[in-house]
Coordinates of C-alpha atoms in Angstrom, one line a residue:
X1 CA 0.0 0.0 0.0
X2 CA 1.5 3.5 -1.0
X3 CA 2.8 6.0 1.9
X4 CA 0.3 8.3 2.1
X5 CA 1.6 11.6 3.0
X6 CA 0.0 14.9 4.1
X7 CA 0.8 18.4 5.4
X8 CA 0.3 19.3 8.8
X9 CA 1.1 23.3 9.7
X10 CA 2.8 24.0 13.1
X11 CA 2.5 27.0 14.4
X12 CA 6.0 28.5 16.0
X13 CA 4.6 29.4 19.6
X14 CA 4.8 28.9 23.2
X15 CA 8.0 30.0 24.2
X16 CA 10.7 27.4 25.9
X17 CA 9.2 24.3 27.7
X18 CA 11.4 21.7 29.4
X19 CA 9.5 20.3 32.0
X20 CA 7.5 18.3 29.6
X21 CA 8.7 14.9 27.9
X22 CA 9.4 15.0 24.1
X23 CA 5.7 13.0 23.4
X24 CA 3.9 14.9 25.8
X25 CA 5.2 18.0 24.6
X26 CA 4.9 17.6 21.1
X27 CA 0.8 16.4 21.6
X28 CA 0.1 18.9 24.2
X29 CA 2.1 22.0 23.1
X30 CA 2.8 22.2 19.4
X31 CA 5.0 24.6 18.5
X32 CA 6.7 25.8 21.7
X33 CA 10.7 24.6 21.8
X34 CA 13.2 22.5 24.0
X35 CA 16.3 24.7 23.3
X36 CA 16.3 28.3 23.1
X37 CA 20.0 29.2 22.7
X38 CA 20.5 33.2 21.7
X39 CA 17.1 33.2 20.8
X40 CA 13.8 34.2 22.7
X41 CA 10.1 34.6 22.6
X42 CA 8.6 37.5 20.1
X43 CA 5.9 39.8 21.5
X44 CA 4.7 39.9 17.9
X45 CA 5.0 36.2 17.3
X46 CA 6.5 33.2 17.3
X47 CA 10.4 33.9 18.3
X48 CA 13.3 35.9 17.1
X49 CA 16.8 36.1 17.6
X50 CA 18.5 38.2 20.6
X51 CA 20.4 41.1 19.3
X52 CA 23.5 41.9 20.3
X53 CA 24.3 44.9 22.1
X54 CA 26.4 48.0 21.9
X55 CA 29.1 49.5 24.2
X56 CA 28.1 52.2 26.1
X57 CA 32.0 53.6 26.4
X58 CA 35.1 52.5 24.5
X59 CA 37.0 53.1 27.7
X60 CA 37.2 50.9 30.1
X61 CA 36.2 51.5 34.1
X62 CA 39.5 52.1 35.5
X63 CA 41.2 48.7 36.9
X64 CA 40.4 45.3 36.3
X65 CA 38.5 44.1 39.8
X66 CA 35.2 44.0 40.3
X67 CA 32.4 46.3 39.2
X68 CA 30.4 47.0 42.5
X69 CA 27.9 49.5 41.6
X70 CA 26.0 50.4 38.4
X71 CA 23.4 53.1 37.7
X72 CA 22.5 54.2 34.7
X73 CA 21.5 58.2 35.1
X74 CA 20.3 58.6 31.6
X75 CA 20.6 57.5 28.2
X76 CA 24.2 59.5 28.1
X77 CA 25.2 59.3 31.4
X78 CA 26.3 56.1 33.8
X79 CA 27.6 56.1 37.4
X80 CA 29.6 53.5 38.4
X81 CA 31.8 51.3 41.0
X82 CA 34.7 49.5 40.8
X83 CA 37.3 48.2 43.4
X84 CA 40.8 49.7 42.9
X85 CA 43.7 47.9 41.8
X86 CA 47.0 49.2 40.9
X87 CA 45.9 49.4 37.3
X88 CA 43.4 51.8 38.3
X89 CA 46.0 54.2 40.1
X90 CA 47.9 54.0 37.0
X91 CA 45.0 55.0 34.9
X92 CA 43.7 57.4 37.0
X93 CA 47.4 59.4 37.5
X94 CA 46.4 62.1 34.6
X95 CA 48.8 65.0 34.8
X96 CA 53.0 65.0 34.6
X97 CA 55.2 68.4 35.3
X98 CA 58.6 69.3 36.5
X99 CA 59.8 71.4 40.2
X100 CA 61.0 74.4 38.3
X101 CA 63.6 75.2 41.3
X102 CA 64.2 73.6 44.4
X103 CA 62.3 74.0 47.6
X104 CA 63.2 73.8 51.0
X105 CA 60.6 72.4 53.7
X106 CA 57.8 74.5 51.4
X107 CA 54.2 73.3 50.5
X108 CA 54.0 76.2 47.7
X109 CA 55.4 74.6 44.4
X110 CA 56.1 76.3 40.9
X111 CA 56.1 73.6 38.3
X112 CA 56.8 73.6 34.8
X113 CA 57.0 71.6 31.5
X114 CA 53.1 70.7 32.6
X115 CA 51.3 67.9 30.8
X116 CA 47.2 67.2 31.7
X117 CA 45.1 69.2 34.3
X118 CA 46.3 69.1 38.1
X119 CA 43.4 69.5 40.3
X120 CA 42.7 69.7 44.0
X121 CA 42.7 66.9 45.8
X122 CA 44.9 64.8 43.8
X123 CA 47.3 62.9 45.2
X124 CA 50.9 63.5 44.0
X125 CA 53.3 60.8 43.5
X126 CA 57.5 61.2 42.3
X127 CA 60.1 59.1 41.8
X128 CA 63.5 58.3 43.9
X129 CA 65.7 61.2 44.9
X130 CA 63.1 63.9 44.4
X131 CA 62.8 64.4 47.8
X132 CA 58.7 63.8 48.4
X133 CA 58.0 61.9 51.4
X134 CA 54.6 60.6 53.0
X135 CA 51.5 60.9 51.5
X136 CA 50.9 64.5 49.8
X137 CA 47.8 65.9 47.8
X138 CA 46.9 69.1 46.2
X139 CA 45.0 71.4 48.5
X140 CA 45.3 74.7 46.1
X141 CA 45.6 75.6 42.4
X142 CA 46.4 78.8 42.1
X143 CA 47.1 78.0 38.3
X144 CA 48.5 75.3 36.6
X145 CA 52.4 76.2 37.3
X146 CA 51.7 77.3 41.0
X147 CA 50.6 74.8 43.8
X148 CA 49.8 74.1 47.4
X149 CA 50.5 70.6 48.9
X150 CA 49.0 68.8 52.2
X151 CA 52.5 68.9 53.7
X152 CA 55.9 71.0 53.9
X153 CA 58.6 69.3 51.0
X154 CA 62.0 70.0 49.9
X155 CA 62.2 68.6 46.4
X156 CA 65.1 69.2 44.3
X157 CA 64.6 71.0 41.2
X158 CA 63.4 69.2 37.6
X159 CA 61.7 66.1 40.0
X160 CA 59.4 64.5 38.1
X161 CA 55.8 64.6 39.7
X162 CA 52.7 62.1 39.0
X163 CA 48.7 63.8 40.1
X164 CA 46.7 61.8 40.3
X165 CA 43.1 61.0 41.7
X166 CA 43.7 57.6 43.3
X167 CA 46.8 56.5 45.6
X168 CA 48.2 53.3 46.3
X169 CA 46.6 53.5 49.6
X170 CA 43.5 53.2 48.0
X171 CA 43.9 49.2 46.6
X172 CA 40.9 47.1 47.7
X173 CA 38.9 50.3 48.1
X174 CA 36.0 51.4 45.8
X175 CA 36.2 54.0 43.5
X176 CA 33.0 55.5 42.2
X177 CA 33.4 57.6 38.7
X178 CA 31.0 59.1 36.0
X179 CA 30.8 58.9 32.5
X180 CA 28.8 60.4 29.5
X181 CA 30.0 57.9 26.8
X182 CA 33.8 58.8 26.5
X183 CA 36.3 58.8 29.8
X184 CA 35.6 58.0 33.4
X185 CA 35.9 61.1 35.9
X186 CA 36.5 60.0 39.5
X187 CA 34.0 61.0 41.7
X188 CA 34.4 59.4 45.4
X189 CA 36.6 56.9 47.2
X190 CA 35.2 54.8 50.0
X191 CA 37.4 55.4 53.1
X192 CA 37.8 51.7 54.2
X193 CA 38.7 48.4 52.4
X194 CA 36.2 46.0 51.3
X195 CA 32.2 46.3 51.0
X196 CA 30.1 44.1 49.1
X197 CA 28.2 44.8 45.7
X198 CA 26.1 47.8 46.0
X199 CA 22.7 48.4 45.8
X200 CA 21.1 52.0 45.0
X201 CA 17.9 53.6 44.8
X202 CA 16.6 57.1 43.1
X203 CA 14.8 60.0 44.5
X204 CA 14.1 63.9 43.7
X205 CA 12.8 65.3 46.6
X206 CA 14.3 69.0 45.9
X207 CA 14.3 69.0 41.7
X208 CA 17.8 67.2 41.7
X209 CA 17.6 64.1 40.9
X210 CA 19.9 61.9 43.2
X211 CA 20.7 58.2 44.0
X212 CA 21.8 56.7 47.3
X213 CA 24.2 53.5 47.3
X214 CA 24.9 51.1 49.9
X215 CA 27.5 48.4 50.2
X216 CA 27.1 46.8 53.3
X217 CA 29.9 48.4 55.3
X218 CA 30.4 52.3 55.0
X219 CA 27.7 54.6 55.4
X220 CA 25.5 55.5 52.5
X221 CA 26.8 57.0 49.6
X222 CA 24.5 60.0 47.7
X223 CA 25.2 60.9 43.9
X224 CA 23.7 64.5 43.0
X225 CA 23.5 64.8 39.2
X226 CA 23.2 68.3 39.6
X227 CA 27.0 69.1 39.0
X228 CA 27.7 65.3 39.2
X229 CA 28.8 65.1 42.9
X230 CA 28.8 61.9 45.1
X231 CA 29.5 62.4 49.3
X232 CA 29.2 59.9 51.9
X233 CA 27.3 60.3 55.1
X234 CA 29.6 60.3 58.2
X235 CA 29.0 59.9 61.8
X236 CA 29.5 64.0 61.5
X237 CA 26.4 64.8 59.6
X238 CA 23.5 66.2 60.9
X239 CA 21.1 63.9 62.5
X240 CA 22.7 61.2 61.7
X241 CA 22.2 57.4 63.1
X242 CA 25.5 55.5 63.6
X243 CA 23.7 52.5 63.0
X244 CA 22.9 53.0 59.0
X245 CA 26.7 52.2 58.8
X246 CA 27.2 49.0 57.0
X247 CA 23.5 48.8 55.6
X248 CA 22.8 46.4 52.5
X249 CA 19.7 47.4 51.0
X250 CA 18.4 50.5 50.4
X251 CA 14.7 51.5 49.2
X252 CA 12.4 55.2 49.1
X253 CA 8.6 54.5 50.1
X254 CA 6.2 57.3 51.0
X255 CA 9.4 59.6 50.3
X256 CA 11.1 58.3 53.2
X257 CA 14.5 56.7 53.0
X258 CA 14.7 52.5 54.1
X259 CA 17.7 51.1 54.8
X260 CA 18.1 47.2 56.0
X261 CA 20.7 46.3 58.1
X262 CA 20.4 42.2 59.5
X263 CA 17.3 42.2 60.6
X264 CA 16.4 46.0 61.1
X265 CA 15.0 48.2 58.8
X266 CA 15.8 52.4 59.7
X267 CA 13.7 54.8 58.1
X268 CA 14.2 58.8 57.4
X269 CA 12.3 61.2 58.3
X270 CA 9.6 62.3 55.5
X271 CA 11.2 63.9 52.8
X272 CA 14.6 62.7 53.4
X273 CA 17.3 60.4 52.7
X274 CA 19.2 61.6 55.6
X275 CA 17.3 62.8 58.7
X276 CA 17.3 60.3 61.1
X277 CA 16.0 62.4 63.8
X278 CA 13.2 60.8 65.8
X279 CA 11.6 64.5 66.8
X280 CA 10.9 65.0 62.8
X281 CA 9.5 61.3 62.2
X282 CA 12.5 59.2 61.8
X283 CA 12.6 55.4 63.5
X284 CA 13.3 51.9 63.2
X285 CA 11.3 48.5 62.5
X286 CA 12.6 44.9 64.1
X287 CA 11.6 42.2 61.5
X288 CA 13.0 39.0 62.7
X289 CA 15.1 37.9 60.5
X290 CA 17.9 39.2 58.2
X291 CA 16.0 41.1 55.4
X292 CA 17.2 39.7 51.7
X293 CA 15.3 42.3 49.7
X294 CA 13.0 45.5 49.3
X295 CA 10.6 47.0 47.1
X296 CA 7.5 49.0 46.6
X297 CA 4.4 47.2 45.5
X298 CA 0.6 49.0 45.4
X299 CA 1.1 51.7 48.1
X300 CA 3.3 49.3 50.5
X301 CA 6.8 48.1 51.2
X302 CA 7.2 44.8 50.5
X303 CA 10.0 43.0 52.5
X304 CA 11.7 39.8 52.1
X305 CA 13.3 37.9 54.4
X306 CA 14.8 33.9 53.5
X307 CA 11.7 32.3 55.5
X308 CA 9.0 35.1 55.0
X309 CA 7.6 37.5 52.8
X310 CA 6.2 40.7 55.3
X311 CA 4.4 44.0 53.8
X312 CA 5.4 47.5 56.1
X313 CA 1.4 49.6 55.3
X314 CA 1.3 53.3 56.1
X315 CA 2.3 57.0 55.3
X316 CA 4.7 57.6 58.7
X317 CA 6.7 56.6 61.8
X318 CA 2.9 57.6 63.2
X319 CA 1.2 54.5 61.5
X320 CA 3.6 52.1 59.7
X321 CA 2.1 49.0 59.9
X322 CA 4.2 45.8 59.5
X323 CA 1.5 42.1 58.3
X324 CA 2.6 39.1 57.4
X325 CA 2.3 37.9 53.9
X326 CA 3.3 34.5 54.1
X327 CA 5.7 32.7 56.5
X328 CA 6.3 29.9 54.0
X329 CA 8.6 31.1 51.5
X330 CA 11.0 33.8 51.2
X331 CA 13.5 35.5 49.3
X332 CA 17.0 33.9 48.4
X333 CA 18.9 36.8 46.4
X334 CA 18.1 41.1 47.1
X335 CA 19.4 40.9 43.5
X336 CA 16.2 39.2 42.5
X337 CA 13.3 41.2 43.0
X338 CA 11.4 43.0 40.3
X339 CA 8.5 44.6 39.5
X340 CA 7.4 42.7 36.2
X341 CA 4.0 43.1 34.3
X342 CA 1.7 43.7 37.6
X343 CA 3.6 41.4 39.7
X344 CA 6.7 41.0 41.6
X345 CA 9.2 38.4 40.3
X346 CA 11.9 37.4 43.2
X347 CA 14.2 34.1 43.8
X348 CA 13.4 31.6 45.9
X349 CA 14.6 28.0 47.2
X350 CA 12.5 26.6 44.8
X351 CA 12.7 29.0 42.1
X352 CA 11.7 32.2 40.6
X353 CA 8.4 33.2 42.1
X354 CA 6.0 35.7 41.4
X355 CA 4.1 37.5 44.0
X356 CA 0.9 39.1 42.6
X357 CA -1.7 40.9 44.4
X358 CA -5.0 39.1 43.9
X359 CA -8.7 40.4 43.9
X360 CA -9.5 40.0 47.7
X361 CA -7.9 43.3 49.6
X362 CA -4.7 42.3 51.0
X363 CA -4.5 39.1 49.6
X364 CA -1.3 38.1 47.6
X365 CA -0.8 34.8 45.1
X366 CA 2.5 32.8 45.4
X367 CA 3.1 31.6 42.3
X368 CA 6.3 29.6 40.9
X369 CA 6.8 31.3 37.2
X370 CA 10.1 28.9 36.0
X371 CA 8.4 25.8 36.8
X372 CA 7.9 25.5 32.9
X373 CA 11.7 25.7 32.3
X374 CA 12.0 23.5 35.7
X375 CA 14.9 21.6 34.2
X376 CA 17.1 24.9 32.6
X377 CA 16.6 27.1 35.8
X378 CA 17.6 24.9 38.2
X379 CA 20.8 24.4 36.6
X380 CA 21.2 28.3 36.3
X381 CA 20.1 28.8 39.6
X382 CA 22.5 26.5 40.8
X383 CA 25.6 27.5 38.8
X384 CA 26.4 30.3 41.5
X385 CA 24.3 32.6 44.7
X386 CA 24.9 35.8 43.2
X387 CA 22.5 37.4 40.8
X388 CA 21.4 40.6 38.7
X389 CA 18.4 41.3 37.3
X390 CA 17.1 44.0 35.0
X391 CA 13.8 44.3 32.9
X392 CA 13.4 45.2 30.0
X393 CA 9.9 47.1 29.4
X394 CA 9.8 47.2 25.5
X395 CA 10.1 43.4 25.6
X396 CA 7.7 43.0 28.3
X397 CA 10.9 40.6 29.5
X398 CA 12.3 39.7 32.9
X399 CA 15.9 38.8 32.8
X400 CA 18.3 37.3 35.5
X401 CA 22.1 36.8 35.0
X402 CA 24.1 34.2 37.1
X403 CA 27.4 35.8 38.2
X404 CA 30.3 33.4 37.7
X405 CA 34.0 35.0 38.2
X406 CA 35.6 32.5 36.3
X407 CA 33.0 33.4 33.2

């Protein structure tokens, strides 16, 4: 008997499925695909490949440790973070000129044969047998051929001097710089060694548009781009709270700055990022456990610990409300959590989860969103415990990336 053979049309839908077997999957969900590699889900349609993407600067971040802190300011402008090597001290030492004559226990300085722009606070640097000793910066300009160090110097005359904005005291510190497309320009240097990645978050409660960082061991870091200045909060400034030293995670509800620290959560007086000042509405919230991530949902605070997810209700210190949302399952990586598409999209033990407000007032759903790719993202998930996210709106696309150093 002849083969008969006939045409059967398959629709390319349905987005990656692995949890499925090959005949179940090919019955039940024509059309959807075991392997998506470089290639993803059309909004339009069927799929299309990823496109690749395009350098934001052709110079690179000054150093070559890691990148702590990212925020992108605008479309032309990027903040960033990066722990400082001797590479970066190198790269950051901008501007060469000669003693023109000897000086003798003298912080002024005439220089000549000048190459690059010497700037206040710079740190200067010279070779053997000029003469510098200890560590010296810049504390005046009067112009470009007439200085002021920190300290008294006898150099000898024609001494080659290095100004630069980073020293080699500064190794295993961060450095924070700016950068519209082109160079970096240094902007801050954390006073101690160490700090884990930072995390930010914007505000504009004055018509400047600033972001506050946080790594997890110095006090909070506030970027103003108005004149693109960044300062750190000390135990000097005005109603300040010793203990927001060393917070991790950083959010702005109700206009009122949130900062986790373990399992305490310090809030700002209205209006602030920086009051801590009980008598103007300032306080502090005990939540049990170590918190592992922040954000706003619907008019509240959402807060994650590993064990529990918990919602902080209210406009002030006068009627902040902390309830329970569930003390089943929590949140595994700050890193994580997203608002994506109505919902909030966070990691889990068991996955990536989604926690979506539901008809009923109050009420949340807990729902796992990779179980469909069961297989794929528990091999990502396991491949390291430190993650990024980011989504992208246009796409309507959620999108985590896996950290690996050796990658």
């Amino acid at each position: 008997m002849p083969t008969q053979w006939s045409t059967h049309s398959v629709e390319f839908k349905g987005g990656l499925i692995s949890n499925m077997s090959p005949l179940q999957q090919g019955i039940n969900a024509q059309g959807s695909s075991t392997i998506l590699q470089n290639m993803e889900s059309d909004r339009q349609g069927g799929y299309t490949k990823i496109k690749g993407y395009q350098k934001f600067s052709s110079t690179q971040i000054p150093g070559t440790n890691e990148v702590k802190a990212l925020k992108v300011i605008s479309s032309g402008r990027a903040v960033v973070g990066r722990e400082i090597d001797t590479a970066a001290v190198t790269t950051m030492q901008t501007a060469t000129a000669k003693v023109n004559g000897a000086t003798s226990s003298s912080t002024s300085v005439v220089l000549d044969n000048n190459s690059g722009t010497i700037s206040v606070g710079m740190f200067v640097t010279a070779g053997g047998g000029s003469g510098l000793t200890g560590t010296v910066t810049v504390t005046a300009v009067t112009n470009q051929n007439n200085i002021t160090l920190s300290s008294a110097q006898s150099l000898v005359d024609n001494a080659d001097l290095t100004f630069g904005d980073l020293s080699s005291n500064d190794v295993g510190k961060t450095a924070y710089y700016y950068g519209t497309g082109t160079t970096w320009t240094h902007l801050v240097t954390a006073a101690q060694v160490g700090g884990a990645k930072n995390r930010k978050a914007s505000f504009n409660f004055d018509g400047d548009d600033k972001t506050v960082f946080v790594d997890g061991l110095h006090y909070p870091l506030i970027y103003n781009s108005n004149g693109n200045t960044a300062e750190y909060l000390t135990s000097a400034s005005t109603n300040i709270n010793t203990d927001v030293e060393g917070s991790d995670l950083v959010c702005v509800f109700k206009n009122t700055g949130f900062y986790a620290k373990g399992s305490t959560i310090l809030f700002t007086a209205p209006f602030s990022i920086d009051n801590f000042s009980a008598a103007d509405g300032a306080g502090s919230i005990s939540v049990g456990s170590t918190v592992t991530g922040l954000i706003v949902f619907r008019e509240q605070l959402i807060i994650f610990t590993q064990d529990a997810v918990k919602k902080l209700v209210g406009n002030t210190s006068s009627d902040f409300s902390l309830q329970p949302i569930t003390e089943k399952i929590g949140c595994i990586s700050a890193d994580s959590v997203q608002e994506f598409g109505g919902d909030v999209m966070y990691l889990a033990p068991d996955g990536l989860r989604l926690l979506s407000a539901t008809d009923r007032i109050g009420d949340f759903a807990l729902d796992v969103a990779s179980d469909k790719i069961y297989k794929d993202s528990d091999d990502f998930l396991n491949s390291t415990s430190q993650f990024a996210s980011v989504i992208l709106r246009e796409k309507g696309q959620y999108r985590i990336f896996a950290y690996l150093s050796s990658g």
